[in-house]
Coordinates of C-alpha atoms in Angstrom, one line a residue:
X123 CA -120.1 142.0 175.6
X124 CA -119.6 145.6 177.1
X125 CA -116.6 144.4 179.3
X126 CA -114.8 142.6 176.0
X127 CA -115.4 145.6 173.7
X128 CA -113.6 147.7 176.6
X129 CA -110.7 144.9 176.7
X130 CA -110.5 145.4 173.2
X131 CA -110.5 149.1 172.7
X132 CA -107.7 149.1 175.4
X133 CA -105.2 146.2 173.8
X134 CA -105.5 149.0 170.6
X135 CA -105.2 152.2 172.6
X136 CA -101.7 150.8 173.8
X137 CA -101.0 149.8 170.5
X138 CA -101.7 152.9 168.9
X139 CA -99.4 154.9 171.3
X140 CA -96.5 152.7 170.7
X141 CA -95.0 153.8 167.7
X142 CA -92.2 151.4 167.4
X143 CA -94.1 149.2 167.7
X144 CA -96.4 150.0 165.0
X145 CA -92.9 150.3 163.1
X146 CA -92.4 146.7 163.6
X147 CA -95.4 145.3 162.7
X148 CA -96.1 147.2 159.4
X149 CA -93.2 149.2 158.4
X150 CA -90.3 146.3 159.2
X151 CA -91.9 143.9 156.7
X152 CA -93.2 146.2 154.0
X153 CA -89.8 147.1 153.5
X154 CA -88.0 143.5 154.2
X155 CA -90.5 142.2 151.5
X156 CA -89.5 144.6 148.6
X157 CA -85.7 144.6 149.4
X158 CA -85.8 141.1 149.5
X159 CA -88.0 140.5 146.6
X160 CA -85.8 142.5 144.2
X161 CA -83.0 141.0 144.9
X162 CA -84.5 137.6 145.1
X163 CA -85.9 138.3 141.3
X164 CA -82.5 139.5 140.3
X165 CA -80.4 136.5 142.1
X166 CA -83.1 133.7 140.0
X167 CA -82.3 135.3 136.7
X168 CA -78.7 134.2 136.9
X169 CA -79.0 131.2 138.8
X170 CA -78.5 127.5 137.3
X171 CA -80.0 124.3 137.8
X172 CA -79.7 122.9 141.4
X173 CA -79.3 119.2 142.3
X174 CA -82.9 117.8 142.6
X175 CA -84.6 114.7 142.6
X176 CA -86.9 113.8 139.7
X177 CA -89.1 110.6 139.4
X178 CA -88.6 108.4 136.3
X179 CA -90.8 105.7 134.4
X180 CA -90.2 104.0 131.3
X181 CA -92.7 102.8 130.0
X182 CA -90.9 102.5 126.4
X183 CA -88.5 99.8 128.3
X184 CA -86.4 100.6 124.5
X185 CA -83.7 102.8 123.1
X186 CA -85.2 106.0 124.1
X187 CA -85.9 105.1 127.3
X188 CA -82.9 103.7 128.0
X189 CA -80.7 106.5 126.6
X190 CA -82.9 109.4 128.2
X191 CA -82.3 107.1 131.6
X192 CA -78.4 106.8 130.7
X193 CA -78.0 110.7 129.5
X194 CA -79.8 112.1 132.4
X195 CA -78.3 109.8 134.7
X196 CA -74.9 111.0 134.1
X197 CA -76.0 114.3 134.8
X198 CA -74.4 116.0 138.7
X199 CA -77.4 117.9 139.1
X200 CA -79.9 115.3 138.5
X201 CA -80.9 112.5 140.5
X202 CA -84.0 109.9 138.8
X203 CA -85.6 108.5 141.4
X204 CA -87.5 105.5 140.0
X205 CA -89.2 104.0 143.5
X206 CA -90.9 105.8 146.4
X207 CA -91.2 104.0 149.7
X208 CA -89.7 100.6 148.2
X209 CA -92.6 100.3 145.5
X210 CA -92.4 101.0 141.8
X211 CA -93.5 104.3 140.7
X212 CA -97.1 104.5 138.8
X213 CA -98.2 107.2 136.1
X214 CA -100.9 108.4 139.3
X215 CA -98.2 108.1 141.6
X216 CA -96.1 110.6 139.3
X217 CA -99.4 112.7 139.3
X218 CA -99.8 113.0 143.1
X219 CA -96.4 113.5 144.4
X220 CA -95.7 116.1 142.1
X221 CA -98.9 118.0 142.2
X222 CA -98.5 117.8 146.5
X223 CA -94.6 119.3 146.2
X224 CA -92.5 116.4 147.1
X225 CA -90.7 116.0 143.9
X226 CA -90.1 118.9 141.8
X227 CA -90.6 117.3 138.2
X228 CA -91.3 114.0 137.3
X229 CA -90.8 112.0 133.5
X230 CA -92.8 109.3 131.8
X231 CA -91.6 107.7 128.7
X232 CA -94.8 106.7 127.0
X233 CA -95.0 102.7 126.0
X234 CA -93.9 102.2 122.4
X235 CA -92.5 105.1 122.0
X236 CA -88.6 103.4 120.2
X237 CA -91.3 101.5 118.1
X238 CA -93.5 104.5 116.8
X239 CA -90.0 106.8 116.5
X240 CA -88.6 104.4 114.3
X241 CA -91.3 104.1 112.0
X242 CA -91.6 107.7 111.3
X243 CA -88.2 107.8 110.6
X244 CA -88.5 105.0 108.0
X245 CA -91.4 106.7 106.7
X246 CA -89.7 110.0 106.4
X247 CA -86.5 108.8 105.1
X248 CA -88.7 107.0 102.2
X249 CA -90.1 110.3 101.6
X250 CA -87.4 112.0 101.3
X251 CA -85.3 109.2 99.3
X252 CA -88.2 108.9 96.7
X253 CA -88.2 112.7 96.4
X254 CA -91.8 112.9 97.1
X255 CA -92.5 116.8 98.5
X256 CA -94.6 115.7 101.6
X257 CA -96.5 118.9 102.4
X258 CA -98.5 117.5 105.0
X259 CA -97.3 118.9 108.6
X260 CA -94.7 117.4 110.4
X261 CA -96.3 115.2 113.5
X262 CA -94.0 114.3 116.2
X263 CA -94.6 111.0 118.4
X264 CA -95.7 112.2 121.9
X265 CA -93.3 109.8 123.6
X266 CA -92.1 111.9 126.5
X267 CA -94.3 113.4 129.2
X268 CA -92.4 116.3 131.6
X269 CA -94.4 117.1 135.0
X270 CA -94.0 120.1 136.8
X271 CA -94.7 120.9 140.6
X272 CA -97.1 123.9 140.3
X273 CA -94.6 125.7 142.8
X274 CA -91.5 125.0 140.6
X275 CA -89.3 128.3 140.3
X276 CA -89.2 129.4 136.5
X277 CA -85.7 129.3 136.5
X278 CA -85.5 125.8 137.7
X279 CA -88.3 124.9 135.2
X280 CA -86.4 125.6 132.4
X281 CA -82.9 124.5 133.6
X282 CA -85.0 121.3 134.0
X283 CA -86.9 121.3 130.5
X284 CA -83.6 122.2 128.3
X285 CA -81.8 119.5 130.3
X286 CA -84.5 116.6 129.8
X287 CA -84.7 118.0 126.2
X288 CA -80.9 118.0 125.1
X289 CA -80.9 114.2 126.1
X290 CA -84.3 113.8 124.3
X291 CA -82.3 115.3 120.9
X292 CA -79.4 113.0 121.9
X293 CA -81.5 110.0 121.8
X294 CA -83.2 110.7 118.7
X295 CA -80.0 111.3 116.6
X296 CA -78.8 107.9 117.7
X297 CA -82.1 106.6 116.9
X298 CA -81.9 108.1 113.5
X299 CA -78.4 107.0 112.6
X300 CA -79.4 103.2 113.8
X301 CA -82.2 103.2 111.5
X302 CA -80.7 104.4 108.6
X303 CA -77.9 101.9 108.5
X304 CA -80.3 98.8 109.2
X305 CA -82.0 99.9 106.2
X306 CA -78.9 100.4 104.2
X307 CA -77.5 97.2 105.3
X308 CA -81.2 95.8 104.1
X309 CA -80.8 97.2 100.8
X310 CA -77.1 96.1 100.3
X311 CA -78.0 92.4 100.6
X312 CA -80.8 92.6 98.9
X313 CA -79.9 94.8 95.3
X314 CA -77.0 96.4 94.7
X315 CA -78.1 98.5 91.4
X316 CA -81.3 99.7 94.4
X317 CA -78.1 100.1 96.7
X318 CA -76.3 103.0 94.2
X319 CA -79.8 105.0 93.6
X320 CA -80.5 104.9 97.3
X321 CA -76.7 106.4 97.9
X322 CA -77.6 108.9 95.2
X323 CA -80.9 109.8 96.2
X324 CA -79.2 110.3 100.0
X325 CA -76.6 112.8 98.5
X326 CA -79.3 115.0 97.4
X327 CA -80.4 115.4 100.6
X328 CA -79.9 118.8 102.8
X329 CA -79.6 118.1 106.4
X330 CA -82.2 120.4 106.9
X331 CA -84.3 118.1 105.1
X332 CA -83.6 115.1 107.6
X333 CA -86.6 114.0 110.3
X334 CA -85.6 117.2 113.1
X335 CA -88.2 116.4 116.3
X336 CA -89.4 112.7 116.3
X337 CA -90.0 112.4 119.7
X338 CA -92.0 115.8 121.1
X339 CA -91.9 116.2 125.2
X340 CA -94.9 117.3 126.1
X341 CA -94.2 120.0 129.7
X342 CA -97.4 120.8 131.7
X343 CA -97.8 121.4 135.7
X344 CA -99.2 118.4 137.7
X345 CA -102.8 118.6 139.7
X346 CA -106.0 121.0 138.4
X347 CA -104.6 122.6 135.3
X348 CA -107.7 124.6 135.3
X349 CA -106.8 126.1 139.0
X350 CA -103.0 126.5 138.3
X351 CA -101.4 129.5 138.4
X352 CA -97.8 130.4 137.2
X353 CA -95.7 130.5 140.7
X354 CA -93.2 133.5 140.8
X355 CA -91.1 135.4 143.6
X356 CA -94.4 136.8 144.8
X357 CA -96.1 133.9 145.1
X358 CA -93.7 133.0 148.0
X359 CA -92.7 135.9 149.1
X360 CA -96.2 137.5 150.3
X361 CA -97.7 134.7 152.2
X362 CA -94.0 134.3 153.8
X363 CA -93.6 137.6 154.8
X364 CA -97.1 138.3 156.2
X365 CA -96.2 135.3 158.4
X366 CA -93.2 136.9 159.5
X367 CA -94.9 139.8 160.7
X368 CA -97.4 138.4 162.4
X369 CA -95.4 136.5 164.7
X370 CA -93.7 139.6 165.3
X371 CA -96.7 140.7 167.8
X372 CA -94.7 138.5 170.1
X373 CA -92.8 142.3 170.8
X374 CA -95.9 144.2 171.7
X375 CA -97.9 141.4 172.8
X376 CA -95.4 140.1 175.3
X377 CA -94.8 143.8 176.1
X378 CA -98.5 144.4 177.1
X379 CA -98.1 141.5 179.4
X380 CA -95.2 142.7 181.2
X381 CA -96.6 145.9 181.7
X382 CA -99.7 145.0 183.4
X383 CA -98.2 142.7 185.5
X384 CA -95.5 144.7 186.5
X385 CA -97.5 147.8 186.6
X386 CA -99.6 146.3 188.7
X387 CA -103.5 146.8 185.4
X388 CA -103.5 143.0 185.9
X389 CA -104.6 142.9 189.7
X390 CA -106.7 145.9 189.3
X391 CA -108.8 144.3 186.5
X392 CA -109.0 141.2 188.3
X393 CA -110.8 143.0 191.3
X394 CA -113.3 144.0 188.9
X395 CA -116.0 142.0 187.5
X396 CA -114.0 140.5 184.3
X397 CA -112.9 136.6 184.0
X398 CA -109.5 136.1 182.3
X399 CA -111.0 134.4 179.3
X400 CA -112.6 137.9 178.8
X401 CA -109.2 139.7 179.0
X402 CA -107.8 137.1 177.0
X403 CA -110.5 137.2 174.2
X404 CA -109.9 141.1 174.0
X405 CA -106.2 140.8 173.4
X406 CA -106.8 138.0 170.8
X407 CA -109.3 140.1 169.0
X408 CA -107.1 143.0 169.1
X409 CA -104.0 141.8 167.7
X410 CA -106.2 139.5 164.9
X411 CA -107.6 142.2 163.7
X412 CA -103.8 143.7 163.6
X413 CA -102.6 140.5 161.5
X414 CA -105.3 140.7 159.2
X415 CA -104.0 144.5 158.7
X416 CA -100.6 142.9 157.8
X417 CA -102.1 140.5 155.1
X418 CA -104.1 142.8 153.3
X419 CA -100.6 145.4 153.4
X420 CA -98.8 142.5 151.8
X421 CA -101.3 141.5 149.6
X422 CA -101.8 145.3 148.3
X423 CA -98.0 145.2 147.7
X424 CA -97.8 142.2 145.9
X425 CA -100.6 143.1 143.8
X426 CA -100.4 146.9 143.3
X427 CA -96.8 147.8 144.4
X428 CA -94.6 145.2 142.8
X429 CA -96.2 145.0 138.8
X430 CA -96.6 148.8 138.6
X431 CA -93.7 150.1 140.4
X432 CA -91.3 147.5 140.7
X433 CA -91.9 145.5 137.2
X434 CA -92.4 142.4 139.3
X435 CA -94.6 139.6 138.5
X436 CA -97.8 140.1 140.9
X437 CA -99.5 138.2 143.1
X438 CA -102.6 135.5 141.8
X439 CA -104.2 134.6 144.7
X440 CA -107.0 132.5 142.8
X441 CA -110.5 132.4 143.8
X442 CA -110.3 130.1 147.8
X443 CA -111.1 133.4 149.3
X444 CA -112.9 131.0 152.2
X445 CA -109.5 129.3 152.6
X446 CA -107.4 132.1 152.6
X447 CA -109.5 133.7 155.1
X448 CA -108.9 130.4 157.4
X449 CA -105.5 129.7 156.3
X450 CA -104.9 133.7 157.8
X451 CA -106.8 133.4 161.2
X452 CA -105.0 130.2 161.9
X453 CA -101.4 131.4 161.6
X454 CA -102.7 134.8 163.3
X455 CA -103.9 133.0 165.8
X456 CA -100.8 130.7 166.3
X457 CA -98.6 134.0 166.4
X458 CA -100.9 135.2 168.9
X459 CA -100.5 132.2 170.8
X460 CA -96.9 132.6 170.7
X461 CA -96.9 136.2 172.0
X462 CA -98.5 135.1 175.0
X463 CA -96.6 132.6 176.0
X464 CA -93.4 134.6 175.4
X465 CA -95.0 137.6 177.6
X466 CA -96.0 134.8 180.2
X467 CA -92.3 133.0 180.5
X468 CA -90.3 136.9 180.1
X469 CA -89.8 138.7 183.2
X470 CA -88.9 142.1 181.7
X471 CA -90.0 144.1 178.4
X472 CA -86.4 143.4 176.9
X473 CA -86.1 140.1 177.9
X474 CA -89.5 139.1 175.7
X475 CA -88.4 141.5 172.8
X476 CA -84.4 139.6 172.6
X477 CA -86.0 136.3 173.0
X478 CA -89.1 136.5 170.8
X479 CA -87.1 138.5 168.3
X480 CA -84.5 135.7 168.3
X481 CA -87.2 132.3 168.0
X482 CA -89.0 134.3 165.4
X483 CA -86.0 134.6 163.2
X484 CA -85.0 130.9 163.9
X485 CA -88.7 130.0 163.2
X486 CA -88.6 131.8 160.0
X487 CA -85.2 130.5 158.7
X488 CA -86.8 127.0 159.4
X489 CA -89.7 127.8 157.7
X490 CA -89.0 128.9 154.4
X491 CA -89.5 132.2 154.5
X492 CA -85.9 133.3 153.7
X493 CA -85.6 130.3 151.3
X494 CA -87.8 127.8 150.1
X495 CA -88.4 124.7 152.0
X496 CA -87.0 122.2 148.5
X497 CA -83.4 123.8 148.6
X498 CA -82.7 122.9 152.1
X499 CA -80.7 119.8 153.3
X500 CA -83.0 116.8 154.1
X501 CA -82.3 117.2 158.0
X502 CA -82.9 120.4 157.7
X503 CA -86.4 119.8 155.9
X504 CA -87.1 117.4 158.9
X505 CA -86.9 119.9 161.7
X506 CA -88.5 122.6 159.8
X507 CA -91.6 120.9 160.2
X508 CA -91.3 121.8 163.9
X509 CA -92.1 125.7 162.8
X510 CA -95.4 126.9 162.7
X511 CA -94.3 129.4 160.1
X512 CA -94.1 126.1 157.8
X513 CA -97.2 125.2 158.7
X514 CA -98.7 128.5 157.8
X515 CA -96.6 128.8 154.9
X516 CA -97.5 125.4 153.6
X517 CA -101.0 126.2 153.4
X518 CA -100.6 129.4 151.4
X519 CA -98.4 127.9 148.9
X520 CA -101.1 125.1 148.5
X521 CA -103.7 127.9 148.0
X522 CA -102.1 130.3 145.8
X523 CA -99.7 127.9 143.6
X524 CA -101.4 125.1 143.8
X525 CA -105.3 126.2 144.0
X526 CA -106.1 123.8 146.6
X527 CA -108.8 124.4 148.8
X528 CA -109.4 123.7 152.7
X529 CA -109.6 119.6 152.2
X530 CA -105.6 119.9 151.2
X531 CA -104.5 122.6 154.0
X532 CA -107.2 120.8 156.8
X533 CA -103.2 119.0 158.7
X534 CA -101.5 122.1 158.8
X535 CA -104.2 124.1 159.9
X536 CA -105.4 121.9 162.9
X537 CA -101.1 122.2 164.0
X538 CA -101.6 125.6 164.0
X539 CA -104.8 125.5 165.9
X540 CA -103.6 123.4 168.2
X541 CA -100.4 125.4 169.1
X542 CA -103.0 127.9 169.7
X543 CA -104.8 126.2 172.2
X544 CA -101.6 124.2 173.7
X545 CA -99.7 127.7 174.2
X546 CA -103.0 129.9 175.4
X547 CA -103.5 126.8 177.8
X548 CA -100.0 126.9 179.0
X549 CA -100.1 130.6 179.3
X550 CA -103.2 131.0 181.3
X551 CA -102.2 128.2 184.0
X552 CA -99.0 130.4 184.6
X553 CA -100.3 133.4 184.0
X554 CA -103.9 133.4 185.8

C-alpha cells in the first residue's frame, strides 16, 4: 500500500510542476464551456425548426386525422414516420422511443376524436343559434396527444408545437364549416320558415362567438414525468465538456510516459521492488482523482457561474448521485485508458501531444460535444457510436435529462469499461 501511495504522490508531483498542463486540463475547458455556451444560447434563440422525423398514429382514422396527416405532411421540415422496423407503431411504442431519444416528438390522434369534435360543434352552434348564454366553461375534446423527448431543445419544442398546432386550427375550421352546412342543408329540406330564423339567428352571431378550440393538444415529455427535468444549453453542455477535458490527460499522461521511458524512471523503478500493476494503479488513481476535479469545476460552473453571472439556465442534475458518480469513473477511466495507450504508441512528447490532441478533437466532433448527436446526418450518427465520448455522453444525457438511473446507462458504461481494459491491456503488453 506504501509503494502505491508513493506512485501516487509522484504521478501528482509531476503534475503539479507542469503548468501548462494544468492549463489544459482546467483552464482550456472552463473557458471553451462558457464561450461556447453563450453563444450556443444566443445562436438557439434565433434558430428555426430543423428537418426531423416524428412518429404518427391515428387512431381517429377521420377528418382530423387525416387532415393533421395531410397538413403536416406537406410540411419540408417535417417528416411522419408512421412504422418502425417494418411494424405499425403502438401508443407504448410512441412512449418508449421517445422517452429513450430516438425520435424527437411523437403524435397520437386519440380514437373518435372527428366524432366527439363534431358533436360539440353541433352542440355549440345550437347554443348559440337558440341564443341561450351558456355560462358553463368551454371544454375542448382532448383528441390530439404531442410527446416530447425529455432532451428536446426549447427552441425545437416549440417550432414543433406551433407547427402541429397551426394544422390542428386548420383542421378544425374545415371541420366547423362542414358541419355547419350539413346542418343547414338539413334544415333546408326539412322547413323553410325554420330555414329563414336559422339564417337570422346566424347573422347575429359575432365570430368571436363561434366554437374557437374544439380539439385541445395536449404537449407533455415522454418517460417519468415525475423525474423530468426541463433540458437547456447546460444540460448538454456540462457533461460534454467535462468529457472533453478528461480525455485531454492524454497530453500529460502520454507525457509522463515518455518521460520515464526516455529518461530512463521506468528502468530504475523496475529494479526496485514495485510490479507494473502497482505503477499502473498509481497513475490511474492520480489522474481519476484529476477528472473528478474537472467534473465538480464544470458542475460548479453550470450551477453557480452560468445562472448568477451569465443569466443562463443552470444545471439540474436530479437526484442519481450513485449513477453520476459511476457514469464519471467510467469515462475517467476510459480517458485514462486512452492516455496510455497514446504515451505507449508516441515516441516523443510532441508526437503524443499532436496526435492525442488531434483524435480527441475528432472523438469529440463525433460525439456530440460540439453539436448534438440528433442534428447530424445518419452516417454520421452511425460512426459516432465508435467514440467513447458518445458513450460517456449518452449516459449523462440519460441521467440529467432524462432521470434515468444505472439500469438505462448499464451498455454504455460496460463500452467504456471495456475500452478501459482493452487499451490498459494493449498498453501494458507493449509497454511492460
Amino acid at each position: 500500500m506504501t509503494k502505491l501511495w508513493y506512485n501516487i504522490r509522484k504521478e501528482l508531483l509531476i503534475l503539479m510542476r507542469d503548468l501548462p498542463g494544468l492549463a489544459i486540463l482546467f483552464l482550456m475547458p472552463l473557458m471553451l464551456i462558457i464561450v461556447i455556451t453563450l453563444t450556443q444560447e444566443n445562436a438557439m434563440h434565433s434558430l428555426n425548426g430543423a428537418n426531423i422525423d416524428i412518429l404518427f398514429i391515428d387512431h381517429d382514422n377521420n377528418t382530423i386525422g387525416d387532415l393533421v396527416h395531410e397538413g403536416l405532411s406537406t410540411s419540408d421540415e417535417i417528416n411522419l414516420i408512421t412504422e418502425y422496423k417494418s411494424k405499425a407503431l403502438t401508443d407504448s411504442t410512441i412512449n418508449l422511443l421517445v422517452a429513450e431519444g430516438k425520435f424527437r416528438a411523437g403524435i397520437i390522434i386519440f380514437e373518435n376524436t372527428t366524432e366527439d369534435a363534431e358533436q360539440k360543434i353541433i352542440s355549440d352552434l345550437k347554443t348559440l343559434v337558440a341564443g341561450i348564454e351558456d355560462n358553463r366553461d368551454q371544454v375542448s375534446i382532448h383528441g390530439i396527444q404531442l410527446l416530447f423527448d425529455p432532451a428536446i431543445k426549447d427552441v425545437l419544442r416549440i417550432s414543433i408545437g406551433n407547427a402541429v398546432k397551426m394544422v390542428g386550427q386548420g383542421a378544425e375550421s374545415s371541420l366547423i364549416t362542414t358541419v355547419l352546412f350539413r346542418q343547414l342543408s338539413e334544415v333546408i329540406e326539412t322547413d323553410d320558415s325554420a330555414t329563414l330564423m336559422v339564417l337570422d339567428a346566424l347573422q347575429e352571431i359575432n365570430a368571436d362567438e363561434l366554437p374557437q378550440q374544439i380539439v385541445a393538444i395536449d404537449e407533455s415529455y415522454s418517460g417519468n414525468q415525475s423525474e423530468v427535468i426541463k433540458p437547456s444549453i447546460t444540460q448538454n453542455n456540462v457533461p460534454a465538456f467535462s468529457l472533453f477535458a478528461m480525455f485531454f490527460i492524454v497530453i500529460p499522461l502520454a507525457g509522463s510516459l515518455i518521460a520515464e521511458k526516455n529518461e530512463g524512471t521506468y528502468d530504475r523503478i523496475r529494479t526496485l521492488p514495485v510490479s507494473y500493476f502497482n505503477i499502473l494503479m498509481g497513475k490511474t488513481i492520480a489522474y481519476l482523482l484529476i477528472c473528478f476535479m474537472q467534473f465538480l469545476l464544470m458542475a460548479f460552473v453550470g450551477i453557480f457561474v452560468f445562472p448568477y453571472l451569465l443569466e443562463l439556465p443552470a444545471l439540474e442534475m436530479g437526484n442519481h448521485y450513485f449513477s453520476i458518480f459511476i457514469a464519471t469513473l467510467a469515462s475517467a477511466l476510459s480517458a485514462i485508458g486512452f492516455g496510455l495507450l497514446v504515451g505507449t504508441y508516441s515516441s516523443t512528447h510532441n508526437q503524443a501531444a499532436m496526435f492525442g490532441a488531434i483524435l480527441v478533437v475528432i472523438m469529440a466532433a463525433l460525439g456530440g460535444i460540439f453539436m448534438p448527436i440528433h442534428m447530424m446526418p445518419e452516417n454520421l450518427k452511425l460512426i459516432s457510436n465508435l467514440s467513447p465520448l458518445r458513450w460517456g455522453i449518452d449516459s449523462y444525457l440519460y441521467i440529467f435529462v432524462r432521470g434515468a438511473g444505472l439500469v438505462y446507462i448499464w451498455k454504455n458504461l460496460l463500452l467504456l469499461f471495456g475500452f478501459f481494459i482493452v487499451s490498459v491491456g494493449i498498453a501494458a503488453k507493449r509497454f511492460g
